[in-house]
Short mmCIF file of C-alpha atoms in Angstrom, two decimals:
data_model
loop_
_atom_site.label_atom_id
_atom_site.label_comp_id
_atom_site.label_asym_id
_atom_site.label_seq_id
_atom_site.Cartn_x
_atom_site.Cartn_y
_atom_site.Cartn_z
CA MET A 1 0.00 0.00 0.00
CA ALA A 2 1.43 3.37 -1.07
CA ALA A 3 2.29 5.85 1.65
CA PRO A 4 -0.03 8.88 1.76
CA LEU A 5 1.33 12.06 0.18
CA ARG A 6 2.70 14.52 2.69
CA ARG A 7 1.10 17.95 2.62
CA LYS A 8 3.12 21.06 1.93
CA PHE A 9 3.58 23.69 4.62
CA LEU A 10 3.86 27.16 3.05
CA GLY A 11 3.42 25.67 -0.42
CA ARG A 12 2.32 27.65 -3.47
CA LEU A 13 -1.10 29.24 -3.13
CA THR A 14 -3.84 28.62 -5.64
CA LEU A 15 -4.19 31.44 -8.18
CA PRO A 16 -7.51 32.79 -6.76
CA GLU A 17 -6.11 32.67 -3.21
CA ARG A 18 -2.90 34.37 -4.34
CA THR A 19 -4.87 37.11 -6.10
CA PHE A 20 -6.99 37.74 -3.00
CA VAL A 21 -3.98 37.82 -0.68
CA THR A 22 -2.12 40.18 -3.00
CA ASP A 23 -5.05 42.60 -3.23
CA ALA A 24 -5.80 42.48 0.50
CA LEU A 25 -2.21 42.96 1.58
CA ARG A 26 -1.69 45.79 -0.90
CA THR A 27 -4.44 47.75 0.87
CA GLU A 28 -3.12 46.76 4.31
CA THR A 29 0.41 47.81 3.35
CA VAL A 30 -0.72 51.29 2.31
CA GLY A 31 -2.86 51.50 5.44
CA GLY A 32 0.09 50.32 7.50
CA VAL A 33 2.27 53.15 6.23
CA ILE A 34 -0.51 55.62 7.12
CA LEU A 35 -0.76 53.93 10.53
CA LEU A 36 2.98 54.34 11.03
CA VAL A 37 2.71 58.05 10.18
CA ALA A 38 -0.24 58.45 12.59
CA ALA A 39 1.68 56.76 15.41
CA VAL A 40 4.72 58.97 14.88
CA ALA A 41 2.46 62.06 14.76
CA ALA A 42 0.81 61.00 18.05
CA LEU A 43 4.18 60.64 19.76
CA ILE A 44 5.31 64.03 18.47
CA LEU A 45 2.10 65.72 19.63
CA ALA A 46 2.33 64.11 23.08
CA ASN A 47 5.97 65.06 23.63
CA THR A 48 6.11 68.66 22.38
CA PRO A 49 4.55 71.96 23.51
CA LEU A 50 1.46 70.84 21.58
CA SER A 51 0.77 68.15 24.20
CA GLY A 52 -1.80 70.28 26.04
CA LEU A 53 -3.84 70.86 22.88
CA TYR A 54 -3.51 67.19 21.97
CA GLN A 55 -4.77 66.11 25.40
CA ASP A 56 -7.69 68.55 25.23
CA VAL A 57 -8.79 67.23 21.82
CA ARG A 58 -8.39 63.61 22.90
CA ASP A 59 -10.47 64.16 26.05
CA PHE A 60 -13.17 66.32 24.44
CA SER A 61 -16.55 64.56 24.89
CA PHE A 62 -19.61 64.69 22.68
CA GLY A 63 -22.67 62.56 21.93
CA PRO A 64 -26.15 61.97 23.39
CA ASP A 65 -26.08 61.47 27.16
CA SER A 66 -29.49 59.77 27.14
CA LEU A 67 -28.11 56.92 25.03
CA HIS A 68 -24.95 56.54 27.14
CA LEU A 69 -22.98 57.72 24.12
CA ARG A 70 -21.36 60.86 25.46
CA LEU A 71 -17.81 59.71 24.83
CA SER A 72 -14.41 61.33 24.51
CA VAL A 73 -12.78 61.58 21.09
CA ALA A 74 -10.36 58.81 22.13
CA SER A 75 -13.27 56.57 23.21
CA TRP A 76 -15.15 57.21 19.95
CA ALA A 77 -11.99 56.13 18.12
CA ALA A 78 -11.59 52.98 20.25
CA ASP A 79 -15.24 51.96 20.45
CA GLY A 80 -16.51 53.32 17.13
CA LEU A 81 -13.75 53.37 14.53
CA LEU A 82 -12.23 50.07 15.63
CA THR A 83 -15.62 48.43 15.06
CA VAL A 84 -14.99 49.02 11.34
CA PHE A 85 -11.60 47.31 11.72
CA PHE A 86 -13.16 44.30 13.44
CA PHE A 87 -15.96 44.20 10.87
CA VAL A 88 -13.32 43.66 8.18
CA ALA A 89 -11.61 41.10 10.44
CA GLY A 90 -14.94 39.22 10.70
CA ILE A 91 -15.25 39.15 6.90
CA GLU A 92 -11.65 37.91 6.60
CA LEU A 93 -12.30 35.14 9.10
CA LYS A 94 -15.50 34.09 7.29
CA ARG A 95 -13.68 34.02 3.96
CA GLU A 96 -10.82 31.99 5.43
CA LEU A 97 -13.32 29.48 6.82
CA VAL A 98 -15.23 29.21 3.53
CA ALA A 99 -12.57 29.54 0.83
CA GLY A 100 -9.21 30.18 2.45
CA GLU A 101 -6.56 28.41 4.51
CA LEU A 102 -9.03 27.43 7.25
CA ARG A 103 -11.56 25.60 5.06
CA ASP A 104 -9.65 22.30 5.27
CA PRO A 105 -9.29 21.22 8.92
CA ARG A 106 -6.00 19.44 8.23
CA ALA A 107 -4.48 22.43 6.42
CA ALA A 108 -5.96 24.83 8.99
CA ALA A 109 -4.23 22.98 11.84
CA LEU A 110 -0.88 24.61 11.07
CA PRO A 111 -1.77 28.33 11.13
CA VAL A 112 -4.39 27.85 13.86
CA VAL A 113 -1.99 26.01 16.18
CA ALA A 114 0.72 28.57 15.39
CA ALA A 115 -1.65 31.44 16.15
CA ILE A 116 -2.93 29.90 19.39
CA CYS A 117 0.60 29.17 20.60
CA GLY A 118 1.48 32.70 19.52
CA MET A 119 -1.18 34.02 21.90
CA VAL A 120 -0.62 31.62 24.81
CA MET A 121 3.16 32.03 25.03
CA PRO A 122 3.20 35.87 25.30
CA ALA A 123 0.50 35.63 27.98
CA LEU A 124 2.62 33.11 29.89
CA VAL A 125 5.68 35.33 29.58
CA PHE A 126 3.71 38.32 30.89
CA VAL A 127 2.25 36.35 33.81
CA THR A 128 5.66 34.87 34.71
CA VAL A 129 7.38 38.27 34.70
CA GLY A 130 4.45 39.94 36.47
CA ALA A 131 4.17 37.28 39.16
CA ALA A 132 7.93 37.32 39.78
CA GLY A 133 7.88 41.09 40.22
CA GLY A 134 4.59 41.33 42.10
CA GLY A 135 2.90 43.24 39.27
CA ASN A 136 -0.72 43.68 38.19
CA LEU A 137 -1.61 40.67 36.01
CA ARG A 138 -4.72 42.19 34.38
CA GLY A 139 -2.66 43.10 31.33
CA TRP A 140 -1.79 39.49 30.46
CA ALA A 141 -3.57 39.78 27.09
CA VAL A 142 -1.79 42.95 25.93
CA PRO A 143 1.10 41.19 24.11
CA THR A 144 -1.07 38.48 22.52
CA ALA A 145 -2.14 40.32 19.33
CA THR A 146 -0.40 40.79 15.97
CA ASP A 147 -0.96 43.98 13.99
CA ILE A 148 -0.98 42.90 10.34
CA ALA A 149 -1.07 46.47 8.99
CA PHE A 150 1.92 47.57 11.07
CA ALA A 151 3.82 44.40 10.18
CA LEU A 152 3.23 44.99 6.48
CA ALA A 153 4.23 48.64 6.87
CA VAL A 154 7.56 47.41 8.23
CA LEU A 155 7.90 45.13 5.21
CA ALA A 156 7.07 48.03 2.89
CA VAL A 157 9.68 50.27 4.51
CA LEU A 158 12.32 47.53 4.41
CA GLY A 159 11.38 46.61 0.86
CA THR A 160 11.43 42.91 1.65
CA ALA A 161 9.94 40.85 -1.18
CA LEU A 162 8.32 38.27 1.07
CA PRO A 163 6.93 35.31 -0.96
CA ALA A 164 3.15 35.03 -1.25
CA ALA A 165 2.98 31.87 0.90
CA LEU A 166 4.72 33.58 3.84
CA ARG A 167 2.51 36.67 3.48
CA ALA A 168 -0.61 34.46 3.42
CA PHE A 169 0.64 32.65 6.52
CA LEU A 170 1.12 36.00 8.27
CA LEU A 171 -2.36 37.15 7.19
CA THR A 172 -3.98 33.94 8.47
CA LEU A 173 -2.12 34.29 11.78
CA ALA A 174 -3.44 37.83 12.12
CA VAL A 175 -7.03 36.75 11.31
CA VAL A 176 -6.98 34.05 14.01
CA ASP A 177 -5.29 36.56 16.35
CA ASP A 178 -8.12 39.03 15.76
CA LEU A 179 -10.70 36.37 16.61
CA GLY A 180 -8.80 35.47 19.76
CA ALA A 181 -8.52 39.13 20.72
CA ILE A 182 -12.24 39.79 20.37
CA LEU A 183 -13.02 36.68 22.45
CA ILE A 184 -10.57 37.85 25.12
CA ILE A 185 -12.12 41.32 25.16
CA ALA A 186 -15.67 39.93 25.34
CA ILE A 187 -14.92 37.36 28.07
CA PHE A 188 -12.23 38.90 30.26
CA TYR A 189 -12.67 42.65 29.90
CA THR A 190 -16.44 42.95 30.22
CA THR A 191 -17.17 44.25 33.72
CA HIS A 192 -20.99 44.43 33.67
CA ILE A 193 -23.71 43.27 31.30
CA ASN A 194 -27.07 44.86 30.56
CA LEU A 195 -29.05 41.82 29.45
CA VAL A 196 -31.88 43.87 27.89
CA ALA A 197 -29.52 45.88 25.69
CA LEU A 198 -27.55 42.72 24.83
CA GLY A 199 -30.75 40.88 23.87
CA LEU A 200 -31.88 43.77 21.67
CA SER A 201 -28.44 43.83 20.04
CA PHE A 202 -28.74 40.11 19.26
CA ALA A 203 -32.21 40.77 17.85
CA GLY A 204 -30.69 43.43 15.60
CA LEU A 205 -28.04 40.95 14.45
CA ALA A 206 -30.82 38.46 13.63
CA VAL A 207 -32.55 41.11 11.50
CA PHE A 208 -29.21 41.89 9.82
CA TRP A 209 -28.68 38.19 8.99
CA THR A 210 -32.25 37.71 7.73
CA LEU A 211 -32.16 40.75 5.43
CA HIS A 212 -28.77 39.78 4.06
CA HIS A 213 -29.71 36.18 3.31
CA LYS A 214 -33.02 37.28 1.77
CA GLY A 215 -30.96 39.24 -0.75
CA VAL A 216 -31.92 42.73 0.43
CA ARG A 217 -29.36 45.23 -0.84
CA GLY A 218 -28.61 48.89 -0.17
CA TRP A 219 -26.23 50.62 2.21
CA TYR A 220 -29.09 52.83 3.41
CA VAL A 221 -30.65 49.70 4.99
CA TYR A 222 -27.58 48.19 6.60
CA VAL A 223 -25.63 51.24 7.79
CA PRO A 224 -28.45 52.56 10.08
CA LEU A 225 -29.13 49.01 11.29
CA ALA A 226 -25.41 48.50 12.00
CA VAL A 227 -25.28 51.74 14.00
CA VAL A 228 -28.26 50.60 16.11
CA ILE A 229 -26.67 47.19 16.71
CA TRP A 230 -23.39 48.87 17.66
CA ALA A 231 -25.08 51.30 20.06
CA LEU A 232 -27.01 48.50 21.78
CA MET A 233 -23.87 46.38 22.09
CA HIS A 234 -22.07 49.38 23.59
CA ALA A 235 -24.90 49.95 26.06
CA SER A 236 -24.88 46.26 27.05
CA GLY A 237 -21.40 46.52 28.56
CA VAL A 238 -19.88 44.08 26.04
CA HIS A 239 -17.23 45.89 24.03
CA SER A 240 -18.88 47.33 20.93
CA THR A 241 -16.25 45.94 18.54
CA VAL A 242 -17.87 42.51 19.09
CA ALA A 243 -20.79 43.80 17.00
CA GLY A 244 -18.41 44.47 14.11
CA VAL A 245 -17.01 40.93 14.12
CA ALA A 246 -20.50 39.43 14.39
CA MET A 247 -21.81 41.37 11.38
CA GLY A 248 -18.71 40.52 9.35
CA LEU A 249 -19.17 36.81 10.06
CA MET A 250 -22.78 36.98 8.84
CA LEU A 251 -21.93 38.10 5.29
CA ARG A 252 -22.19 35.44 2.58
CA CYS A 253 -18.84 34.47 1.04
CA THR A 254 -20.16 32.12 -1.65
CA VAL A 255 -20.97 33.24 -5.20
CA ARG A 256 -24.45 32.57 -6.54
CA GLU A 257 -25.52 32.29 -10.15
CA GLY A 258 -25.41 35.65 -11.89
CA GLU A 259 -22.95 37.17 -9.38
CA GLU A 260 -19.41 38.20 -10.28
CA CYS A 261 -18.35 38.15 -6.63
CA SER A 262 -19.85 37.35 -3.24
CA PRO A 263 -21.47 40.03 -1.07
CA ALA A 264 -18.68 39.65 1.49
CA GLU A 265 -16.01 40.27 -1.15
CA ARG A 266 -17.91 43.28 -2.51
CA VAL A 267 -18.40 44.84 0.93
CA GLU A 268 -14.83 44.10 2.02
CA HIS A 269 -13.47 45.73 -1.16
CA ARG A 270 -15.33 48.91 -0.25
CA VAL A 271 -14.80 48.95 3.51
CA ARG A 272 -11.19 47.73 3.82
CA PRO A 273 -9.68 51.03 2.54
CA LEU A 274 -11.85 52.91 5.07
CA SER A 275 -10.62 50.62 7.84
CA ALA A 276 -6.94 50.55 6.89
CA GLY A 277 -6.64 54.13 5.68
CA LEU A 278 -8.86 56.04 8.13
CA ALA A 279 -10.34 54.12 11.07
CA VAL A 280 -7.18 52.41 12.39
CA PRO A 281 -4.83 55.40 11.83
CA LEU A 282 -7.25 57.73 13.65
CA PHE A 283 -7.42 55.28 16.55
CA ALA A 284 -3.60 55.19 16.61
CA LEU A 285 -3.46 58.99 16.53
CA PHE A 286 -5.40 59.19 19.81
CA ALA A 287 -4.12 55.99 21.44
CA ALA A 288 -0.38 56.05 20.76
CA GLY A 289 0.25 59.54 22.10
CA VAL A 290 2.06 58.75 25.34
CA PRO A 291 4.76 60.89 27.00
CA VAL A 292 8.14 59.30 26.39
CA SER A 293 11.16 60.50 28.35
CA GLY A 294 14.45 58.94 29.34
CA GLY A 295 13.07 58.07 32.78
CA ALA A 296 9.87 56.61 31.34
CA LEU A 297 11.83 54.44 28.91
CA GLY A 298 13.95 53.16 31.77
CA GLN A 299 10.84 52.25 33.76
CA VAL A 300 9.57 50.13 30.88
CA PHE A 301 12.41 47.68 31.52
CA THR A 302 12.12 47.75 35.31
CA ARG A 303 8.38 47.63 36.00
CA PRO A 304 6.99 44.05 35.80
CA GLU A 305 3.84 44.96 33.82
CA THR A 306 5.70 46.85 31.11
CA LEU A 307 8.67 44.46 30.97
CA GLY A 308 6.18 41.61 30.61
CA VAL A 309 4.62 43.35 27.60
CA VAL A 310 7.98 43.91 25.89
CA LEU A 311 9.23 40.37 26.48
CA GLY A 312 5.83 38.96 25.59
CA LEU A 313 5.90 40.63 22.18
CA VAL A 314 9.57 40.12 21.33
CA VAL A 315 10.21 36.70 22.90
CA GLY A 316 6.79 35.17 23.59
CA LYS A 317 5.31 35.82 20.15
CA THR A 318 8.40 34.55 18.32
CA VAL A 319 8.75 31.39 20.39
CA GLY A 320 5.01 30.73 20.35
CA VAL A 321 4.41 31.13 16.61
CA PHE A 322 7.60 29.32 15.59
CA GLY A 323 7.20 26.54 18.16
CA GLY A 324 3.53 26.07 17.28
CA SER A 325 4.36 25.91 13.56
CA TRP A 326 7.13 23.37 14.07
CA LEU A 327 5.06 21.16 16.37
CA ALA A 328 2.02 21.28 14.06
CA ALA A 329 4.15 20.40 11.04
CA ARG A 330 5.90 17.64 13.00
CA PHE A 331 2.74 15.94 14.20
CA THR A 332 0.71 16.42 11.00
CA LYS A 333 3.71 15.24 8.95
CA ALA A 334 3.56 18.32 6.74
CA GLU A 335 6.67 19.01 4.66
CA LEU A 336 8.03 22.53 4.56
CA ASN A 337 8.13 24.06 1.07
CA GLU A 338 11.52 23.10 -0.40
CA ASP A 339 12.08 26.73 -1.50
CA LEU A 340 11.94 27.92 2.12
CA ALA A 341 13.66 27.09 5.39
CA TRP A 342 12.61 27.06 9.01
CA ALA A 343 14.65 30.23 9.41
CA ASP A 344 12.00 31.93 7.24
CA VAL A 345 9.25 30.75 9.59
CA PHE A 346 11.28 32.08 12.53
CA ALA A 347 11.58 35.48 10.81
CA VAL A 348 7.81 35.66 10.22
CA ALA A 349 7.25 34.58 13.83
CA SER A 350 9.36 37.51 15.02
CA LEU A 351 7.39 39.78 12.67
CA ALA A 352 4.22 38.61 14.45
CA GLY A 353 5.62 40.28 17.57
CA ILE A 354 4.58 43.65 16.19
CA GLY A 355 1.46 44.20 18.25
CA PHE A 356 -0.03 47.65 17.97
CA THR A 357 -3.71 48.40 17.36
CA VAL A 358 -5.34 45.64 19.40
CA SER A 359 -2.56 45.65 22.01
CA LEU A 360 -3.14 49.37 22.61
CA LEU A 361 -6.88 48.73 22.89
CA ILE A 362 -6.44 45.91 25.43
CA GLY A 363 -3.97 48.09 27.33
CA GLU A 364 -6.72 50.69 27.78
CA LEU A 365 -9.26 48.07 28.83
CA ALA A 366 -6.94 46.27 31.25
CA PHE A 367 -6.20 49.28 33.48
CA PRO A 368 -9.24 51.60 33.34
CA GLY A 369 -8.67 52.85 36.87
CA ASP A 370 -4.96 53.56 36.50
CA PRO A 371 -4.32 55.95 33.58
CA ARG A 372 -0.62 56.23 34.41
CA LEU A 373 -0.08 52.46 34.25
CA ALA A 374 -2.18 52.29 31.06
CA ALA A 375 0.06 54.94 29.47
CA GLU A 376 3.20 53.06 30.55
CA VAL A 377 1.81 49.83 29.09
CA LYS A 378 1.14 51.67 25.81
CA ALA A 379 4.75 52.84 25.80
CA ALA A 380 5.81 49.23 26.36
CA VAL A 381 3.68 48.15 23.37
CA LEU A 382 5.43 50.75 21.20
CA ILE A 383 8.90 49.71 22.39
CA GLY A 384 8.17 45.98 22.10
CA SER A 385 6.73 46.41 18.60
CA LEU A 386 9.76 48.49 17.56
CA LEU A 387 12.19 45.86 18.86
CA ALA A 388 10.22 43.08 17.10
CA ALA A 389 10.31 45.11 13.88
CA VAL A 390 14.08 45.55 14.11
CA VAL A 391 14.73 41.86 14.87
CA SER A 392 12.42 40.63 12.11
CA GLY A 393 13.83 43.19 9.68
CA VAL A 394 17.37 41.92 10.25
CA LEU A 395 16.29 38.27 9.89
CA LEU A 396 14.31 38.95 6.72
CA LYS A 397 17.12 41.00 5.16
CA VAL A 398 19.47 38.01 5.51
CA ARG A 399 17.23 36.07 3.12
CA ASP A 400 16.14 39.05 1.00
CA ARG A 401 18.03 37.93 -2.12
CA ARG A 402 16.35 34.50 -1.94
CA TYR A 403 12.93 36.11 -1.42
CA ARG A 404 13.39 38.35 -4.46
CA LYS A 405 14.29 35.36 -6.62
CA LEU A 406 11.18 33.49 -5.45
CA CYS A 407 8.98 36.54 -6.10
CA GLU A 408 10.40 36.94 -9.59
CA GLU A 409 9.58 33.29 -10.31
CA GLU A 410 6.05 33.78 -8.95
CA GLU A 411 5.48 36.93 -11.03
CA ARG A 412 7.06 35.80 -14.34
CA ASP A 413 4.55 35.93 -17.22
CA GLU A 414 6.49 35.36 -20.44
CA ASP A 415 3.43 34.72 -22.59
CA GLN A 416 1.84 37.93 -21.19
CA ASP A 417 -1.61 36.43 -20.70
CA GLY A 418 -2.04 37.90 -17.21
CA ILE A 419 -1.48 34.55 -15.46
CA PRO A 420 1.94 33.81 -13.86
CA ASP A 421 3.73 31.03 -15.71
CA VAL A 422 4.07 28.82 -12.60
CA TYR A 423 0.30 28.29 -12.69
CA GLU A 424 0.32 27.15 -16.34
CA LEU A 425 3.10 24.57 -16.42
CA ASP A 426 0.58 21.73 -16.82
CA SER A 427 -1.34 23.47 -19.62
CA PRO A 428 -0.68 22.27 -23.23
CA GLU A 429 -1.91 25.64 -24.53
CA TYR A 430 0.73 27.40 -22.46
CA HIS A 431 3.53 25.25 -23.90
CA LEU A 432 2.27 25.91 -27.45
CA ARG A 433 2.28 29.66 -26.81
CA MET A 434 5.76 29.50 -25.30
CA ALA A 435 7.04 27.46 -28.26
CA ALA A 436 5.67 30.08 -30.65
CA ILE A 437 7.26 32.88 -28.59
CA HIS A 438 10.64 31.12 -28.54
CA GLU A 439 10.45 30.46 -32.29
CA ALA A 440 9.68 34.13 -32.93
CA LYS A 441 12.64 35.18 -30.77
CA ALA A 442 14.93 32.69 -32.58
CA ALA A 443 13.78 34.01 -35.97
CA GLU A 444 14.49 37.58 -34.84
CA HIS A 445 17.97 36.57 -33.67
CA ARG A 446 18.66 34.90 -37.03
CA ARG A 447 17.51 38.01 -38.90
CA LEU A 448 19.73 40.27 -36.80
CA ALA A 449 22.68 37.92 -37.34
CA GLU A 450 22.12 38.05 -41.13
CA VAL A 451 21.95 41.85 -41.03
CA ALA A 452 25.19 42.02 -39.03
CA ALA A 453 26.94 39.60 -41.37
CA ALA A 454 25.76 41.55 -44.43
CA ALA A 455 27.01 44.81 -42.91
CA GLU A 456 30.47 43.32 -42.38
CA SER A 457 30.65 42.12 -46.02
CA GLY A 458 29.46 45.45 -47.40
CA ASP A 459 26.26 43.94 -48.77
CA ASP A 460 22.96 45.69 -48.18
CA GLY A 461 21.53 42.45 -46.85
CA PRO A 462 18.01 41.18 -47.29
CA ALA A 463 15.35 43.82 -48.04
#
């Protein structure tokens, strides 16, 4: 009896999956650069004479008191704008479950195990450091999240041509991370629950699902309904971003007869630029502005809560993602792509240590009664993410030449039909086209050789 074929870990993506990943990450990369600019702007505003104005704007409150929605600008950014981010995360998760890496349980085991280990290990590092130093352990979840936009911004700045399979692996890690983060927020950082408001919010979600699956279309129907669902979720005491994930998961990802694309793909195409280019950067602008001085930086490495965040991101994430990947591949007998090495997985694991958006959000939720500690934890998130970016950048640069060669092979399209050649190697039509192209090139070379020979002999050559 023949031995079963071993599955590939980080093998070549299918063409539709590759196209989706390329389009999605292109938007996230641009958004990540904007996010990076917003974070730098926040730090400048918080550490210059403009800090007073910055603080006044961030703390300015507006909204209807009767609906419990009189919030500060910073809270509107965290509770409102990040709901858009988690809405897109919900769509991504649904798509991964239906048509992506998570649709096959055996194939999904690798990124899911890697992501879970990549959340558990940083939490363990934080708890170990915090317990040893007698610190507040409520921030154990701060270093568990990966910020895909910030990670891709680092790649964009470094110019690293990361192969599509590694980028898809990073994207899948981030999607599972986002799901884990929203579960953590809903379960561990919900202090009180208004059951009436929560029930009405669930009723609104049921209406949303029914209208969507009945084929009702029109933003003017869903946007007001989404706002009502969000407001009820906010009033319930459960963090309002949960509403965003729930609505994203309800969108249909399959294509019906007569449709060019699924509703989820259509909505994501429209909303992702809003999330990556506006919602997340604005959140970062009001969340990342923490005073940073020499003394404050020194405290980050001496206080157990902040040291736990830094080590959790830099060490815990790397060890967790890499160890989870290796163990999953070992026990599922998956073979690593022969074009890559485990050093590449280690580099991506260190890149996953860039935790920014969700880490900042959890930092605010973990210490609501201690603004000073919350600010120090935010500073630790920034420092830990910066260190992870530097480490991953160095590791990825070591293999940059290899990555560029792989990307060139993935992108090569000699017959210029819009489909990379690696996806057509088994097509007879492709080989016929390539034979015709090579024959045309050979004929042109012969003609040029005849012209050169005729010029040397003084003959005018063929007309």
